[in-house]
């Protein structure tokens, strides 16, 4: 079976879901052909930069504006009409890919890819079946198309919403969960013991995992200082992802001989610009620009506490499940894939207040299911963590709720559905 997976780079979750599904398919059939294509990049570099840079910039710098756009695009409005018009314009650019690859099935892991494939099937009578994977806990109008053969949802609640709000035929909706790597489902006690030993941590103490890569440097350093002030004996794992400035700042913070140091977010600034390489070149060769940016972006961070907790700091890791399996609580943003991975590990979440849109909807879902709390700012947030760590029963109840929400072996079930759909399509 030849599978074409259409993803996009507006956040890491879409690509992570795509890679997890590909990995599972290849583990079951080494001869299977699975190709992942970044839909927006393939269609147009301008479209890709507009969407991805626009998403990152609005979500971080103008969250209320992003939330308004998101909500208006989710109902019949000039904005949703505009989105559909743009998708129609660029959908035909996908046609050569479909004609050249001749896939047996197309799986979309992004709403725009889903919309484009539905438009293509109608306009060009393409008979390839299309499965749309909704990578958040509440759907959005952009996913919906008359010619999508099946929708995969993260939960039954998502499926019910898709049917009631968007009038999608329930027979086309399958609440199988988001595709995640199988290793998240399997907690191996021997491997957990090895992880504790490698970290130099005690298995008898609570462990808090902080996924910090998408936050500003100063903000997360202050959060960490509030956490170490908590009068509870516990240990902390911090993963900064590919945020080098944050990792460097954390190293200085953990170095007890340094009481103050400069921080900056230049890498974050450049990553939000469509011509990042040009911006860096100008910065490196313009003394005036360097001076102006330094005065605006460089800050002096002064240590505010002498208290400590056992802490292990990591940059990017490809075995985050090892750290999830030994943790009692994760502090993170409520992205669709991270939350699905946490649920699979039965790991309660303390989620930062999300920007309006899909993350806020994810947070609402998790809180409603008693799988997460929304973390307040400053000392109030630290007190929330203290309350959880001081009350094992609260954490135990949340772990049970996480386990109940988890969709076990989602990739396996999605692959089974894919094969059934391809078989049915070949019989037509």
Coordinates of C-alpha atoms in Angstrom, one line a residue:
X1 CA 0.0 0.0 0.0
X2 CA 1.3 3.4 -0.9
X3 CA 0.4 6.2 1.5
X4 CA 0.8 9.9 1.0
X5 CA 0.7 11.9 4.3
X6 CA 0.1 15.7 3.9
X7 CA 1.3 17.8 6.8
X8 CA 2.5 21.3 7.5
X9 CA 4.8 23.1 9.9
X10 CA 2.4 25.4 11.8
X11 CA 3.6 24.0 15.1
X12 CA 5.4 20.7 15.6
X13 CA 2.3 18.5 16.3
X14 CA 1.2 18.0 12.7
X15 CA 4.6 16.7 11.7
X16 CA 5.0 14.6 14.8
X17 CA 1.7 12.9 14.1
X18 CA 2.7 12.3 10.5
X19 CA 6.0 10.7 11.6
X20 CA 4.4 8.6 14.2
X21 CA 1.9 7.1 11.7
X22 CA 4.7 6.5 9.2
X23 CA 6.8 4.8 11.8
X24 CA 4.0 2.4 12.7
X25 CA 3.1 1.6 9.1
X26 CA 6.8 0.8 8.3
X27 CA 7.0 -1.3 11.5
X28 CA 4.2 -3.5 10.2
X29 CA 5.1 -3.6 6.6
X30 CA 8.7 -2.9 5.6
X31 CA 7.6 -2.8 1.9
X32 CA 5.0 -0.2 2.4
X33 CA 5.7 3.2 0.7
X34 CA 5.0 6.1 2.9
X35 CA 5.8 9.7 1.9
X36 CA 5.3 12.8 4.1
X37 CA 4.9 16.1 2.2
X38 CA 4.8 19.6 3.8
X39 CA 1.7 20.7 2.0
X40 CA 2.2 24.5 2.3
X41 CA 5.8 24.4 1.2
X42 CA 5.0 22.2 -1.7
X43 CA 2.2 24.5 -3.0
X44 CA 4.0 27.8 -2.5
X45 CA 6.9 29.2 -0.5
X46 CA 4.9 32.4 -0.2
X47 CA 1.9 30.6 1.2
X48 CA 4.1 28.6 3.6
X49 CA 5.8 31.7 5.0
X50 CA 2.5 33.6 5.2
X51 CA 0.8 30.9 7.2
X52 CA 3.6 29.6 9.3
X53 CA 5.2 32.9 10.2
X54 CA 1.8 34.5 10.5
X55 CA 0.6 31.8 12.9
X56 CA 3.7 32.0 15.1
X57 CA 3.7 35.8 15.1
X58 CA 0.0 36.3 15.9
X59 CA -0.1 33.5 18.4
X60 CA 2.9 34.9 20.4
X61 CA 2.6 38.7 19.8
X62 CA -1.2 39.2 19.3
X63 CA -3.0 36.2 20.8
X64 CA -6.4 38.0 21.1
X65 CA -6.2 38.9 17.4
X66 CA -5.3 35.4 16.5
X67 CA -8.2 34.1 18.6
X68 CA -10.6 36.4 16.9
X69 CA -9.4 35.3 13.4
X70 CA -9.6 31.6 14.5
X71 CA -13.2 31.9 15.8
X72 CA -14.4 33.9 12.7
X73 CA -12.8 31.4 10.4
X74 CA -14.7 28.6 12.2
X75 CA -18.1 29.9 11.1
X76 CA -19.7 31.2 8.0
X77 CA -18.1 34.6 7.6
X78 CA -16.0 36.7 5.2
X79 CA -12.9 35.3 6.8
X80 CA -13.9 31.6 6.3
X81 CA -14.9 32.5 2.7
X82 CA -11.4 34.0 2.2
X83 CA -9.7 30.9 3.7
X84 CA -11.7 28.7 1.3
X85 CA -10.9 30.9 -1.6
X86 CA -7.2 30.8 -0.9
X87 CA -7.3 27.0 -0.5
X88 CA -9.1 26.6 -3.8
X89 CA -6.5 28.7 -5.5
X90 CA -3.6 26.7 -4.2
X91 CA -5.2 23.2 -4.2
X92 CA -4.6 22.7 -7.9
X93 CA -0.8 22.9 -7.2
X94 CA -1.2 19.6 -5.4
X95 CA -2.6 17.9 -8.4
X96 CA 0.9 17.0 -10.0
X97 CA 1.9 15.4 -6.7
X98 CA -1.2 13.2 -6.6
X99 CA -0.8 12.3 -10.3
X100 CA 2.9 11.5 -10.0
X101 CA 2.8 9.6 -6.7
X102 CA -0.5 7.7 -7.4
X103 CA -1.1 6.9 -3.7
X104 CA -3.6 4.3 -2.6
X105 CA -4.7 6.6 0.1
X106 CA -4.0 10.2 1.3
X107 CA -3.8 11.0 5.0
X108 CA -4.0 14.7 5.9
X109 CA -2.6 16.0 9.3
X110 CA -3.4 19.6 8.8
X111 CA -6.8 21.4 8.2
X112 CA -5.5 23.2 5.1
X113 CA -4.4 19.9 3.6
X114 CA -7.7 18.4 4.3
X115 CA -9.5 21.3 2.7
X116 CA -7.3 21.2 -0.4
X117 CA -7.8 17.5 -0.9
X118 CA -11.6 17.8 -0.7
X119 CA -11.5 20.6 -3.3
X120 CA -9.3 18.6 -5.6
X121 CA -11.5 15.5 -5.4
X122 CA -14.5 17.6 -6.4
X123 CA -12.8 19.7 -9.1
X124 CA -10.8 16.9 -10.8
X125 CA -12.8 13.8 -9.9
X126 CA -9.8 12.2 -8.1
X127 CA -10.9 8.8 -6.7
X128 CA -8.1 8.3 -4.1
X129 CA -9.6 8.0 -0.6
X130 CA -8.7 10.7 1.9
X131 CA -8.6 10.4 5.7
X132 CA -8.4 13.7 7.7
X133 CA -6.7 13.4 11.1
X134 CA -7.9 16.3 13.4
X135 CA -4.9 17.0 15.6
X136 CA -6.7 18.9 18.3
X137 CA -9.4 18.1 20.8
X138 CA -12.0 20.3 19.1
X139 CA -12.4 20.5 15.3
X140 CA -12.4 23.5 13.1
X141 CA -14.4 24.4 10.0
X142 CA -11.2 24.3 7.9
X143 CA -11.0 20.5 8.3
X144 CA -14.4 20.0 6.9
X145 CA -15.0 18.9 3.3
X146 CA -17.7 17.1 1.4
X147 CA -15.2 14.7 -0.2
X148 CA -13.3 13.6 2.9
X149 CA -13.9 9.8 3.3
X150 CA -13.1 9.6 7.0
X151 CA -12.2 11.8 9.9
X152 CA -10.0 10.6 12.8
X153 CA -10.7 12.4 16.1
X154 CA -8.8 12.5 19.4
X155 CA -11.9 11.6 21.5
X156 CA -15.5 10.7 21.4
X157 CA -16.3 14.3 22.5
X158 CA -14.5 15.5 19.4
X159 CA -16.4 13.1 17.2
X160 CA -19.8 14.2 18.7
X161 CA -18.8 17.9 18.2
X162 CA -17.9 17.2 14.6
X163 CA -21.2 15.6 14.0
X164 CA -23.5 18.0 15.9
X165 CA -21.8 21.3 15.1
X166 CA -20.5 20.7 11.6
X167 CA -23.2 18.1 10.4
X168 CA -20.6 15.5 9.4
X169 CA -22.0 12.1 8.8
X170 CA -21.3 10.1 11.9
X171 CA -20.4 7.0 9.8
X172 CA -17.4 9.0 8.5
X173 CA -16.1 9.8 12.0
X174 CA -13.8 7.5 13.9
X175 CA -12.6 8.5 17.4
X176 CA -9.4 6.5 17.3
X177 CA -7.1 9.1 18.8
X178 CA -4.2 11.0 17.3
X179 CA -1.3 8.9 16.0
X180 CA 1.6 8.9 18.5
X181 CA 4.7 6.7 18.8
X182 CA 3.9 3.3 20.4
X183 CA 6.6 3.8 23.1
X184 CA 4.4 6.3 24.9
X185 CA 1.9 3.5 25.7
X186 CA 4.5 1.1 27.2
X187 CA 5.9 1.9 30.7
X188 CA 8.7 -0.4 31.3
X189 CA 9.7 -0.5 35.0
X190 CA 13.3 -1.6 34.2
X191 CA 13.7 1.3 31.7
X192 CA 12.2 3.7 34.3
X193 CA 14.8 2.4 36.8
X194 CA 17.6 3.0 34.3
X195 CA 16.3 6.5 33.7
X196 CA 16.2 7.3 37.4
X197 CA 19.8 6.1 37.7
X198 CA 21.0 8.0 34.6
X199 CA 19.5 11.2 36.1
X200 CA 20.7 10.6 39.6
X201 CA 17.2 11.0 40.8
X202 CA 15.3 9.2 43.5
X203 CA 12.3 7.0 42.6
X204 CA 10.7 7.8 45.9
X205 CA 10.4 11.5 45.2
X206 CA 7.9 13.2 43.0
X207 CA 9.2 14.3 39.6
X208 CA 8.0 17.3 37.6
X209 CA 8.7 17.6 33.9
X210 CA 8.9 21.1 32.4
X211 CA 8.6 21.3 28.6
X212 CA 9.8 24.8 28.1
X213 CA 11.1 25.2 24.6
X214 CA 8.3 27.5 23.3
X215 CA 8.5 30.1 26.1
X216 CA 10.4 33.3 26.4
X217 CA 13.6 33.1 28.3
X218 CA 12.9 35.5 31.2
X219 CA 9.3 34.1 31.7
X220 CA 10.4 30.5 32.1
X221 CA 13.3 31.4 34.3
X222 CA 11.0 33.2 36.7
X223 CA 8.6 30.2 36.6
X224 CA 11.4 27.9 37.5
X225 CA 12.4 30.1 40.4
X226 CA 8.8 30.1 41.7
X227 CA 8.9 26.3 41.4
X228 CA 12.0 25.8 43.5
X229 CA 10.5 28.0 46.2
X230 CA 7.9 25.3 46.9
X231 CA 8.3 23.7 50.3
X232 CA 8.0 20.1 48.9
X233 CA 10.8 17.6 48.4
X234 CA 10.7 16.9 44.7
X235 CA 12.9 16.9 41.6
X236 CA 12.6 18.7 38.2
X237 CA 13.4 17.8 34.6
X238 CA 13.6 20.8 32.2
X239 CA 13.6 20.2 28.4
X240 CA 14.2 23.4 26.3
X241 CA 13.8 21.8 22.9
X242 CA 15.8 23.6 20.2
X243 CA 15.7 26.9 22.0
X244 CA 19.4 27.5 22.5
X245 CA 19.1 30.8 24.2
X246 CA 16.8 29.3 26.8
X247 CA 19.1 26.4 27.3
X248 CA 22.1 28.7 27.8
X249 CA 20.2 30.9 30.3
X250 CA 19.1 27.8 32.3
X251 CA 22.7 26.6 32.5
X252 CA 23.7 30.0 34.0
X253 CA 20.7 29.9 36.4
X254 CA 21.7 26.4 37.6
X255 CA 25.3 27.5 38.1
X256 CA 25.1 28.7 41.7
X257 CA 28.2 30.9 41.4
X258 CA 26.4 33.2 39.0
X259 CA 23.9 35.6 40.5
X260 CA 23.1 37.7 37.5
X261 CA 23.5 37.4 33.8
X262 CA 22.3 38.8 30.5
X263 CA 19.5 37.1 28.5
X264 CA 18.2 37.7 25.0
X265 CA 15.8 36.1 22.6
X266 CA 17.5 36.9 19.3
X267 CA 17.0 33.4 17.9
X268 CA 13.3 33.6 18.7
X269 CA 13.1 37.0 17.0
X270 CA 14.8 35.8 13.8
X271 CA 12.8 32.6 13.7
X272 CA 9.6 34.7 13.4
X273 CA 10.9 36.6 10.3
X274 CA 10.2 35.2 6.9
X275 CA 13.8 36.1 5.7
X276 CA 15.6 35.0 8.9
X277 CA 18.9 34.4 7.2
X278 CA 18.9 37.8 5.6
X279 CA 18.0 39.4 9.0
X280 CA 20.8 37.6 10.7
X281 CA 23.3 38.7 8.0
X282 CA 22.2 42.3 8.4
X283 CA 22.4 42.0 12.2
X284 CA 25.9 40.6 12.0
X285 CA 27.2 43.4 9.7
X286 CA 25.3 46.3 11.1
X287 CA 26.8 47.8 14.3
X288 CA 23.8 50.2 14.6
X289 CA 21.2 47.4 14.4
X290 CA 23.1 45.3 16.9
X291 CA 23.2 48.3 19.3
X292 CA 19.5 49.0 18.9
X293 CA 18.5 45.3 19.3
X294 CA 20.8 44.9 22.2
X295 CA 19.2 47.8 24.1
X296 CA 15.7 46.5 23.5
X297 CA 16.1 42.7 23.7
X298 CA 19.0 42.1 26.2
X299 CA 17.9 42.0 29.8
X300 CA 19.8 41.4 33.0
X301 CA 18.3 38.5 34.9
X302 CA 19.0 38.6 38.7
X303 CA 18.6 35.5 40.8
X304 CA 15.8 36.0 43.3
X305 CA 16.2 32.9 45.4
X306 CA 18.9 30.7 46.9
X307 CA 16.6 27.7 47.2
X308 CA 17.3 24.7 44.9
X309 CA 15.7 21.5 43.8
X310 CA 17.5 18.5 42.1
X311 CA 17.3 19.5 38.4
X312 CA 18.3 18.0 35.1
X313 CA 18.5 20.2 32.1
X314 CA 18.2 18.9 28.5
X315 CA 18.3 20.5 25.1
X316 CA 16.4 18.6 22.3
X317 CA 15.7 14.9 23.2
X318 CA 14.2 12.2 21.0
X319 CA 13.2 10.0 24.0
X320 CA 10.8 12.3 25.8
X321 CA 8.6 9.3 26.7
X322 CA 11.3 8.1 29.1
X323 CA 11.0 11.3 31.1
X324 CA 7.2 11.3 30.9
X325 CA 7.1 7.7 32.3
X326 CA 9.0 8.6 35.4
X327 CA 7.2 12.0 36.0
X328 CA 4.3 12.7 38.2
X329 CA 3.3 16.0 36.6
X330 CA 4.1 17.8 33.4
X331 CA 4.1 21.6 32.9
X332 CA 3.5 22.4 29.3
X333 CA 1.5 24.2 26.7
X334 CA -1.7 22.3 25.7
X335 CA -0.7 21.4 22.1
X336 CA -2.7 18.5 20.6
X337 CA 0.1 16.0 20.3
X338 CA 1.9 16.8 23.6
X339 CA -1.4 16.3 25.4
X340 CA -2.1 13.0 23.6
X341 CA 1.4 11.7 24.5
X342 CA 0.9 12.8 28.1
X343 CA -2.5 11.1 28.3
X344 CA -1.0 7.9 26.9
X345 CA 1.6 8.0 29.7
X346 CA -1.2 8.7 32.3
X347 CA 0.7 11.9 33.1
X348 CA -1.4 14.8 34.7
X349 CA -0.8 18.2 33.2
X350 CA -0.4 21.7 34.5
X351 CA -0.9 23.7 31.3
X352 CA 0.0 27.4 30.8
X353 CA -2.9 29.6 30.0
X354 CA -3.2 29.1 26.3
X355 CA -3.7 31.7 23.6
X356 CA -7.3 31.8 22.2
X357 CA -7.9 29.2 19.6
X358 CA -7.1 25.5 19.4
X359 CA -4.8 25.4 22.5
X360 CA -7.5 27.1 24.6
X361 CA -10.0 24.5 23.5
X362 CA -7.5 21.7 24.2
X363 CA -7.0 23.1 27.7
X364 CA -10.8 23.4 28.3
X365 CA -11.2 19.7 27.3
X366 CA -8.4 18.5 29.6
X367 CA -9.6 20.5 32.6
X368 CA -13.2 19.3 32.0
X369 CA -11.9 15.7 32.1
X370 CA -9.8 16.3 35.2
X371 CA -6.6 15.5 33.3
X372 CA -5.1 19.0 33.7
X373 CA -5.2 22.2 35.6
X374 CA -4.6 25.7 34.1
X375 CA -1.5 27.2 35.7
X376 CA -1.9 30.7 37.1
X377 CA 0.9 33.3 36.8
X378 CA 3.7 33.8 39.4
X379 CA 3.4 32.5 42.9
X380 CA -0.2 31.5 42.5
X381 CA 0.9 28.9 39.9
X382 CA 3.6 27.6 42.2
X383 CA 1.0 27.2 45.0
X384 CA -1.1 25.1 42.6
X385 CA 1.9 22.8 41.9
X386 CA 2.5 22.6 45.7
X387 CA -1.1 21.6 46.3
X388 CA -0.9 18.8 43.7
X389 CA 2.5 17.5 44.9
X390 CA 1.3 17.6 48.6
X391 CA -1.8 15.6 47.8
X392 CA -1.0 12.2 46.3
X393 CA -4.7 11.4 46.0
X394 CA -5.3 14.5 43.8
X395 CA -2.6 13.4 41.4
X396 CA -3.8 9.8 41.5
X397 CA -7.3 10.8 40.5
X398 CA -5.8 12.9 37.7
X399 CA -3.7 10.0 36.5
X400 CA -6.8 7.8 36.4
X401 CA -8.6 10.5 34.4
X402 CA -5.7 10.7 31.9
X403 CA -5.7 6.9 31.5
X404 CA -9.5 7.0 30.8
X405 CA -9.0 9.8 28.2
X406 CA -6.1 8.0 26.4
X407 CA -6.9 6.4 23.1
X408 CA -4.8 3.2 23.2
X409 CA -2.7 2.2 20.2
X410 CA -4.1 4.9 18.0
X411 CA -1.6 4.4 15.1
X412 CA -2.5 0.7 15.0
X413 CA -6.2 1.4 14.8
X414 CA -5.8 4.1 12.2
X415 CA -3.6 1.9 10.0
X416 CA -6.3 -0.8 10.2
X417 CA -8.9 1.6 9.1
X418 CA -6.7 2.8 6.2
X419 CA -6.3 -0.8 5.0
X420 CA -10.1 -1.3 5.1
X421 CA -10.8 1.9 3.2
X422 CA -8.2 1.0 0.5
X423 CA -9.7 -2.5 0.2
X424 CA -13.2 -1.1 -0.2
X425 CA -12.1 1.5 -2.7
X426 CA -10.4 -1.1 -4.9
X427 CA -13.5 -3.2 -5.0
X428 CA -15.6 -0.3 -6.4

